[in-house]
CSV table of C-alpha atoms and ligand atoms in Angstrom, one decimal:
chain,number,residue,atom,x,y,z
A,1,MET,CA,51.6,84.6,94.7
A,2,LEU,CA,52.7,86.1,91.3
A,3,ASN,CA,51.8,83.4,88.9
A,4,SER,CA,49.1,84.7,86.7
A,5,SER,CA,48.5,86.8,83.7
A,6,GLU,CA,46.2,88.8,85.9
A,7,PHE,CA,49.1,89.8,88.1
A,8,ASN,CA,51.1,90.9,85.0
A,9,HIS,CA,48.1,92.9,83.7
A,10,ASN,CA,47.5,94.6,87.0
A,11,LEU,CA,51.1,95.5,87.5
A,12,LEU,CA,51.6,96.8,83.9
A,13,ALA,CA,48.3,98.8,83.9
A,14,TRP,CA,49.3,100.4,87.2
A,15,TYR,CA,52.8,101.2,85.8
A,16,GLN,CA,51.4,102.9,82.7
A,17,ALA,CA,49.1,105.1,84.8
A,18,ASN,CA,51.4,105.9,87.6
A,19,LYS,CA,55.0,105.8,86.4
A,20,ARG,CA,57.1,108.8,87.3
A,21,THR,CA,58.3,111.0,84.4
A,22,LEU,CA,62.0,110.5,84.4
A,23,PRO,CA,64.4,111.8,81.7
A,24,TRP,CA,65.7,108.3,80.7
A,25,ARG,CA,62.1,107.2,80.1
A,26,GLN,CA,61.8,109.7,77.3
A,27,THR,CA,64.3,107.8,75.0
A,28,ARG,CA,64.5,104.6,73.1
A,29,ASP,CA,68.3,105.1,72.5
A,30,PRO,CA,70.0,101.9,74.0
A,31,TYR,CA,73.2,103.9,74.7
A,32,LEU,CA,71.3,106.4,76.9
A,33,ILE,CA,69.2,103.7,78.6
A,34,TRP,CA,72.5,101.9,79.4
A,35,LEU,CA,74.1,105.2,80.7
A,36,SER,CA,71.1,105.8,83.0
A,37,GLU,CA,71.2,102.2,84.3
A,38,VAL,CA,74.9,102.5,85.1
A,39,MET,CA,74.1,105.7,87.0
A,40,LEU,CA,71.1,104.3,88.8
A,41,GLN,CA,73.0,101.2,90.1
A,42,GLN,CA,73.5,102.0,93.8
A,43,THR,CA,72.4,105.7,93.4
A,44,GLN,CA,69.0,107.3,94.0
A,45,VAL,CA,66.9,108.6,91.2
A,46,THR,CA,66.9,112.2,92.5
A,47,THR,CA,70.7,112.2,92.7
A,48,VAL,CA,71.0,110.8,89.2
A,49,ILE,CA,68.8,113.2,87.3
A,50,PRO,CA,71.2,116.2,87.1
A,51,TYR,CA,74.1,113.9,86.3
A,52,TYR,CA,72.1,112.2,83.5
A,53,GLU,CA,71.1,115.6,82.1
A,54,LYS,CA,74.7,116.8,82.1
A,55,PHE,CA,76.1,113.6,80.6
A,56,ILE,CA,73.6,113.4,77.7
A,57,THR,CA,74.6,116.9,76.7
A,58,LYS,CA,78.3,116.4,77.0
A,59,TYR,CA,78.5,112.7,75.9
A,60,PRO,CA,75.3,112.2,73.8
A,61,ASP,CA,76.5,109.1,71.9
A,62,ILE,CA,78.9,106.2,71.8
A,63,ASP,CA,81.6,108.2,70.0
A,64,SER,CA,81.6,111.2,72.3
A,65,MET,CA,81.8,108.8,75.3
A,66,ALA,CA,84.5,106.7,73.8
A,67,GLU,CA,86.6,109.7,73.0
A,68,ALA,CA,86.1,111.5,76.3
A,69,ASP,CA,89.2,112.4,78.4
A,70,GLU,CA,89.2,110.1,81.4
A,71,GLU,CA,90.1,112.8,83.9
A,72,ALA,CA,87.3,115.1,82.6
A,73,LEU,CA,84.9,112.1,82.7
A,74,LEU,CA,85.8,111.4,86.4
A,75,LYS,CA,85.4,115.1,87.2
A,76,ASP,CA,81.9,115.0,85.7
A,77,TRP,CA,81.1,111.9,87.6
A,78,GLU,CA,82.4,113.4,90.9
A,79,GLY,CA,79.9,113.0,93.7
A,80,LEU,CA,78.2,109.9,92.2
A,81,GLY,CA,80.7,107.6,93.8
A,82,TYR,CA,81.6,104.0,92.8
A,83,TYR,CA,84.0,105.4,90.2
A,84,ASN,CA,84.6,102.0,88.6
A,85,ARG,CA,81.2,102.3,87.1
A,86,ILE,CA,82.1,105.1,84.8
A,87,ARG,CA,85.6,103.7,84.0
A,88,ASN,CA,84.1,100.3,83.1
A,89,PHE,CA,81.3,102.0,81.1
A,90,GLN,CA,83.8,104.0,79.0
A,91,ALA,CA,85.8,100.8,78.4
A,92,ALA,CA,82.7,98.9,77.3
A,93,VAL,CA,81.6,101.8,75.1
A,94,LYS,CA,85.1,101.7,73.4
A,95,GLU,CA,84.6,98.0,72.8
A,96,VAL,CA,81.2,98.8,71.2
A,97,ARG,CA,82.7,101.4,69.0
A,98,GLU,CA,85.5,99.1,67.9
A,99,HIS,CA,83.7,95.8,67.5
A,100,TYR,CA,80.0,96.7,66.9
A,101,GLY,CA,80.2,99.8,64.7
A,102,SER,CA,79.2,102.1,67.6
A,103,THR,CA,75.8,100.3,67.9
A,104,VAL,CA,74.9,98.8,71.3
A,105,PRO,CA,74.7,95.0,70.7
A,106,GLU,CA,71.1,93.6,70.6
A,107,GLN,CA,72.3,90.1,71.3
A,108,PRO,CA,72.4,89.4,75.0
A,109,GLU,CA,75.5,87.2,74.9
A,110,ALA,CA,77.5,90.0,73.1
A,111,PHE,CA,76.2,92.7,75.5
A,112,PHE,CA,76.9,90.6,78.6
A,113,SER,CA,80.5,90.1,77.5
A,114,LEU,CA,81.2,93.8,77.8
A,115,LYS,CA,83.2,95.2,80.7
A,116,GLY,CA,81.1,96.1,83.8
A,117,VAL,CA,78.0,94.4,82.4
A,118,GLY,CA,76.6,92.2,85.1
A,119,PRO,CA,73.2,90.5,85.5
A,120,TYR,CA,71.5,93.7,86.6
A,121,ILE,CA,72.8,96.1,83.9
A,122,GLY,CA,72.5,93.4,81.3
A,123,GLY,CA,69.0,92.5,82.1
A,124,ALA,CA,67.8,96.1,82.5
A,125,VAL,CA,69.3,97.3,79.2
A,126,GLN,CA,68.4,94.3,77.1
A,127,SER,CA,64.8,94.3,78.4
A,128,ILE,CA,64.2,98.0,78.3
A,129,ALA,CA,66.0,98.7,75.0
A,130,PHE,CA,65.2,95.5,73.1
A,131,ASN,CA,62.4,93.7,75.1
A,132,HIS,CA,64.5,90.6,75.7
A,133,LEU,CA,62.8,88.4,78.3
A,134,LEU,CA,65.4,89.0,81.0
A,135,ALA,CA,64.9,90.1,84.6
A,136,ALA,CA,66.6,93.1,86.2
A,137,VAL,CA,66.9,92.4,89.9
A,138,ASP,CA,67.8,95.3,92.1
A,139,GLY,CA,67.1,95.9,95.8
A,140,ASN,CA,63.6,97.2,95.1
A,141,VAL,CA,62.7,94.1,93.1
A,142,LEU,CA,64.1,91.7,95.8
A,143,ARG,CA,62.0,93.4,98.4
A,144,VAL,CA,58.8,93.2,96.3
A,145,ILE,CA,59.3,89.6,95.3
A,146,SER,CA,60.2,88.5,98.9
A,147,ARG,CA,56.8,90.0,100.0
A,148,LEU,CA,54.7,88.8,97.1
A,149,ASP,CA,56.0,85.2,97.6
A,150,ALA,CA,56.4,85.5,101.4
A,151,ASP,CA,59.9,84.3,100.7
A,152,ASP,CA,61.8,84.4,104.0
A,153,ARG,CA,65.2,83.4,102.6
A,154,ASP,CA,68.1,85.8,103.1
A,155,MET,CA,67.8,88.2,100.1
A,156,THR,CA,71.4,89.3,100.3
A,157,LYS,CA,72.6,85.8,99.2
A,158,ALA,CA,73.7,85.5,95.6
A,159,SER,CA,72.0,82.1,95.3
A,160,VAL,CA,68.7,83.5,96.4
A,161,GLN,CA,69.1,86.5,94.1
A,162,LYS,CA,69.7,84.0,91.2
A,163,ASP,CA,66.5,82.2,92.1
A,164,VAL,CA,64.5,85.4,92.2
A,165,LYS,CA,65.8,86.3,88.7
A,166,LYS,CA,64.8,82.8,87.5
A,167,ARG,CA,61.4,83.2,89.1
A,168,ILE,CA,60.8,86.5,87.3
A,169,GLU,CA,61.9,85.1,84.0
A,170,GLU,CA,59.3,82.4,84.3
A,171,ILE,CA,56.5,84.9,84.3
A,172,ILE,CA,58.0,87.9,82.4
A,173,PRO,CA,55.7,89.0,79.6
A,174,LEU,CA,56.6,90.3,76.1
A,175,GLU,CA,56.6,93.9,77.5
A,176,ALA,CA,59.7,92.8,79.4
A,177,GLY,CA,61.2,96.3,79.8
A,178,ASP,CA,58.0,97.8,81.2
A,179,PHE,CA,57.5,94.8,83.5
A,180,ASN,CA,61.0,95.2,85.0
A,181,GLN,CA,60.5,98.9,85.4
A,182,ALA,CA,57.1,98.3,86.9
A,183,LEU,CA,58.5,96.0,89.6
A,184,MET,CA,61.2,98.5,90.4
A,185,GLU,CA,58.7,101.4,90.4
A,186,LEU,CA,56.5,99.5,92.7
A,187,GLY,CA,59.4,98.9,95.1
A,188,ALA,CA,60.4,102.5,95.0
A,189,THR,CA,57.0,104.1,95.4
A,190,VAL,CA,54.6,101.7,97.0
A,191,CYS,CA,56.2,98.6,98.4
A,192,THR,CA,58.8,100.7,100.2
A,193,PRO,CA,61.2,99.4,102.9
A,194,ARG,CA,59.3,101.0,105.7
A,195,ALA,CA,55.6,101.6,105.8
A,196,PRO,CA,54.6,100.1,102.5
A,197,LYS,CA,51.4,101.4,101.1
A,198,CYS,CA,49.6,98.1,100.8
A,199,ILE,CA,46.2,99.8,100.7
A,200,MET,CA,46.9,101.3,97.3
A,201,CYS,CA,49.0,98.4,95.9
A,202,PRO,CA,47.9,97.2,92.5
A,203,VAL,CA,48.9,93.6,93.2
A,204,GLN,CA,47.7,93.4,96.8
A,205,GLU,CA,45.4,90.4,96.0
A,206,HIS,CA,48.4,88.5,94.8
A,207,CYS,CA,50.6,89.2,97.8
A,208,GLU,CA,51.2,86.3,100.1
A,209,ALA,CA,52.9,88.5,102.8
A,210,TYR,CA,49.9,90.8,102.9
A,211,SER,CA,47.4,88.0,103.2
A,212,ARG,CA,49.4,86.4,106.0
A,213,ASN,CA,50.0,89.7,107.7
A,214,ILE,CA,53.8,89.3,107.7
A,215,VAL,CA,54.7,92.3,105.5
A,216,SER,CA,56.8,94.0,108.2
A,217,GLU,CA,58.9,90.8,108.6
A,218,LEU,CA,60.1,90.8,105.0
A,219,PRO,CA,62.5,90.9,103.4
A,220,VAL,CA,64.9,88.9,105.6
A,221,LYS,CA,68.4,90.2,105.5
A,222,LYS,CA,71.4,89.0,107.4
A,223,LYS,CA,72.7,91.5,109.9
A,224,ALA,CA,75.0,94.0,108.1
A,225,LYS,CA,78.6,93.7,109.2
A,226,ARG,CA,79.9,96.5,111.3
A,227,LYS,CA,81.8,99.0,109.1
A,228,ASN,CA,85.5,99.1,109.4
A,229,GLU,CA,86.7,102.3,111.0
A,230,LEU,CA,89.9,103.8,109.6
A,231,PHE,CA,91.7,106.8,111.1
A,232,TYR,CA,93.8,109.0,108.8
A,233,ASN,CA,95.9,112.1,109.0
A,234,VAL,CA,95.6,114.0,105.7
A,235,TYR,CA,98.3,116.4,104.7
A,236,PHE,CA,98.1,119.7,102.9
A,237,ILE,CA,101.7,120.0,101.8
A,238,LEU,CA,102.4,123.4,100.3
A,239,ASN,CA,105.5,124.9,98.8
A,240,ASP,CA,106.6,128.5,98.2
A,241,ARG,CA,105.1,128.7,94.8
A,242,ASN,CA,101.5,128.4,96.0
A,243,GLU,CA,101.3,124.8,95.0
A,244,ILE,CA,99.9,121.8,96.9
A,245,LEU,CA,100.8,118.1,96.6
A,246,MET,CA,98.0,116.0,95.1
A,247,ARG,CA,98.5,112.3,94.3
A,248,LYS,CA,96.7,110.6,91.4
A,249,GLN,CA,95.4,107.2,92.5
A,250,GLU,CA,96.6,104.1,90.7
A,251,GLY,CA,95.4,100.5,91.2
A,252,THR,CA,92.7,101.3,93.7
A,253,LEU,CA,88.9,101.6,93.4
A,254,LEU,CA,89.5,105.4,93.2
A,255,GLN,CA,91.9,105.0,90.2
A,256,GLY,CA,92.3,108.3,88.3
A,257,MET,CA,91.0,110.4,91.2
A,258,TYR,CA,93.2,112.8,93.1
A,259,GLU,CA,93.8,112.8,96.8
A,260,LEU,CA,95.9,114.6,99.4
A,261,PRO,CA,98.6,112.4,100.9
A,262,LYS,CA,96.9,110.4,103.7
A,263,TYR,CA,98.5,108.1,106.2
A,264,ASP,CA,97.4,106.0,109.2
A,265,VAL,CA,97.4,108.3,112.3
A,266,ASP,CA,100.5,106.6,113.8
A,267,THR,CA,102.7,107.1,110.8
A,268,SER,CA,105.7,109.2,111.7
A,269,VAL,CA,106.8,112.3,109.8
A,270,GLU,CA,110.0,110.6,108.9
A,271,SER,CA,108.1,107.8,107.2
A,272,ILE,CA,106.0,110.3,105.3
A,273,GLU,CA,109.1,112.1,104.2
A,274,GLU,CA,110.6,108.8,103.0
A,275,ASP,CA,107.4,107.8,101.2
A,276,LEU,CA,107.1,111.1,99.4
A,277,GLY,CA,110.8,111.6,98.8
A,278,LEU,CA,110.8,115.1,100.3
A,279,THR,CA,111.8,117.0,103.4
A,280,ILE,CA,109.1,118.6,105.6
A,281,ASP,CA,110.3,121.8,107.2
A,282,THR,CA,107.4,122.8,109.4
A,283,SER,CA,105.3,120.9,111.9
A,284,GLY,CA,101.7,120.5,111.1
A,285,LEU,CA,99.0,123.1,111.8
A,286,HIS,CA,95.7,121.4,112.4
A,287,ILE,CA,93.3,122.4,109.6
A,288,GLY,CA,90.1,120.5,110.5
A,289,SER,CA,88.4,117.2,110.6
A,290,GLY,CA,86.3,115.1,108.2
A,291,LYS,CA,84.3,111.9,108.3
A,292,HIS,CA,83.1,109.9,105.3
A,293,VAL,CA,81.0,106.8,105.3
A,294,PHE,CA,81.6,104.3,102.5
A,295,THR,CA,79.7,101.0,102.0
A,296,HIS,CA,82.0,99.0,104.1
A,297,GLN,CA,84.3,101.6,105.8
A,298,VAL,CA,84.2,104.8,107.7
A,299,TRP,CA,87.1,107.2,107.4
A,300,PHE,CA,87.9,109.6,110.2
A,301,MET,CA,90.3,112.3,108.9
A,302,GLU,CA,92.3,114.9,110.6
A,303,GLY,CA,93.9,117.5,108.2
A,304,TYR,CA,97.3,119.1,108.8
A,305,MET,CA,99.2,121.7,106.9
A,306,LEU,CA,102.9,121.1,106.2
A,307,HIS,CA,105.5,123.0,104.2
A,308,THR,CA,108.4,122.0,102.1
A,309,ARG,CA,111.0,123.7,99.9
A,310,ASP,CA,111.6,120.6,97.9
A,311,GLN,CA,110.5,119.9,94.3
A,312,HIS,CA,108.1,117.1,93.6
A,313,PRO,CA,106.3,116.1,90.4
A,314,ASP,CA,102.9,115.9,92.1
A,315,PHE,CA,102.7,119.6,93.0
A,316,VAL,CA,99.8,121.4,91.4
A,317,PRO,CA,98.9,125.1,91.5
A,318,LEU,CA,96.2,125.7,94.2
A,319,GLU,CA,93.9,127.3,91.7
A,320,ALA,CA,94.0,124.1,89.6
A,321,VAL,CA,92.7,121.8,92.4
A,322,GLU,CA,89.1,122.6,91.7
A,323,GLY,CA,89.4,121.1,88.2
A,324,LEU,CA,90.8,117.8,89.5
A,325,PRO,CA,88.5,114.8,90.1
A,326,MET,CA,88.3,114.1,93.8
A,327,SER,CA,86.3,111.6,95.8
A,328,ARG,CA,83.6,112.9,98.1
A,329,ALA,CA,85.7,111.9,101.1
A,330,MET,CA,88.7,114.0,99.9
A,331,GLN,CA,86.4,116.9,99.0
A,332,LYS,CA,85.2,116.9,102.6
A,333,ILE,CA,88.6,117.3,104.1
A,334,TYR,CA,89.8,119.6,101.3
A,335,GLY,CA,86.8,121.8,102.1
A,336,GLN,CA,88.2,122.3,105.6
A,337,PHE,CA,91.4,123.7,104.1
A,338,GLU,CA,89.4,126.1,102.0
A,339,VAL,CA,87.5,127.4,105.0
A,340,SER,CA,90.8,127.8,107.0
A,341,ASP,CA,92.4,129.5,104.0
A,342,GLU,CA,89.6,132.1,103.9
A,343,ARG,CA,90.0,132.8,107.6
A,344,MET,CA,93.8,133.5,107.3
B,1,SF4,FE1,54.2,95.2,98.8
B,1,SF4,FE2,52.0,95.5,100.3
B,1,SF4,FE3,51.9,95.3,97.7
B,1,SF4,FE4,52.5,93.2,99.1
B,1,SF4,S1,50.6,94.3,99.2
B,1,SF4,S2,53.5,93.9,97.2
B,1,SF4,S3,53.7,94.1,100.7
B,1,SF4,S4,52.9,96.9,98.9
């Protein structure tokens, strides 16, 4: 049970001796800590490192981030997914520039009011940058706490996560930032989902699940819902000027990203012509297939090449496509086109 100063001491001492050297741990700059936490939310450390290095070079401070061109920013973020993260981050950074003189607010209420700042980002940044006594509860922390407390409640429930946050804030020491990072580090490197290394765990003597031999039963998570399977035809619509039709997304989670026109597999060519406002003059040559797994959906895509002689404002030169921000799903199917193009 984590209820003692001895627990805190053991955890912090282990963290100081064993923490991984990560680029965002080399800075005290609240903006860079915030940027790293936005990237780390839902993305693994090894994936984040090269993106973080690129971003701190291109957007080293609040002003450069606030002034960045959105399309260039999305292009730089390409591959990290969850594109709302970077759009919200830039919006929040603009607020910081406008209302707080380009200084990340040190008052939790002010910071939590910024766009995209939820309990995790807020707790992580405010504790790591300013040592406010706030918890930062991510998947690693939920797993660690469920085992330490032998808590068999469903850890995916918001009410349980709120309780865990409260629980941590009851014991969080003055070194709040290190404490939060230590819990996350323990979850990432020792108290792992499968085969946790209890034998080398610095807080084993405080662990209820270990003492009751029920580690493998925790955390309890309700069965994940089956992912929705969606089947699309994706169209490479070319004209005589070596241009391809790419649509910029509006009002979706992928806002600002470009995609090839895609339709449910049973959509007729006539409906596509009507939707796009142009006439297709060849039937489709099959280019290839692609599959992409999102958090709640799986896309199965079949790519077809079409030709038109009509004008359309969404045509872009083929050589410009590489510079456009595209989701990973679209990149996969677009890659099929590039392969078939090389073979021709
Ligand atoms: Fe996790 Fe094992 Fe340590 Fe308990 S003893 S916190 S289950 S690694």
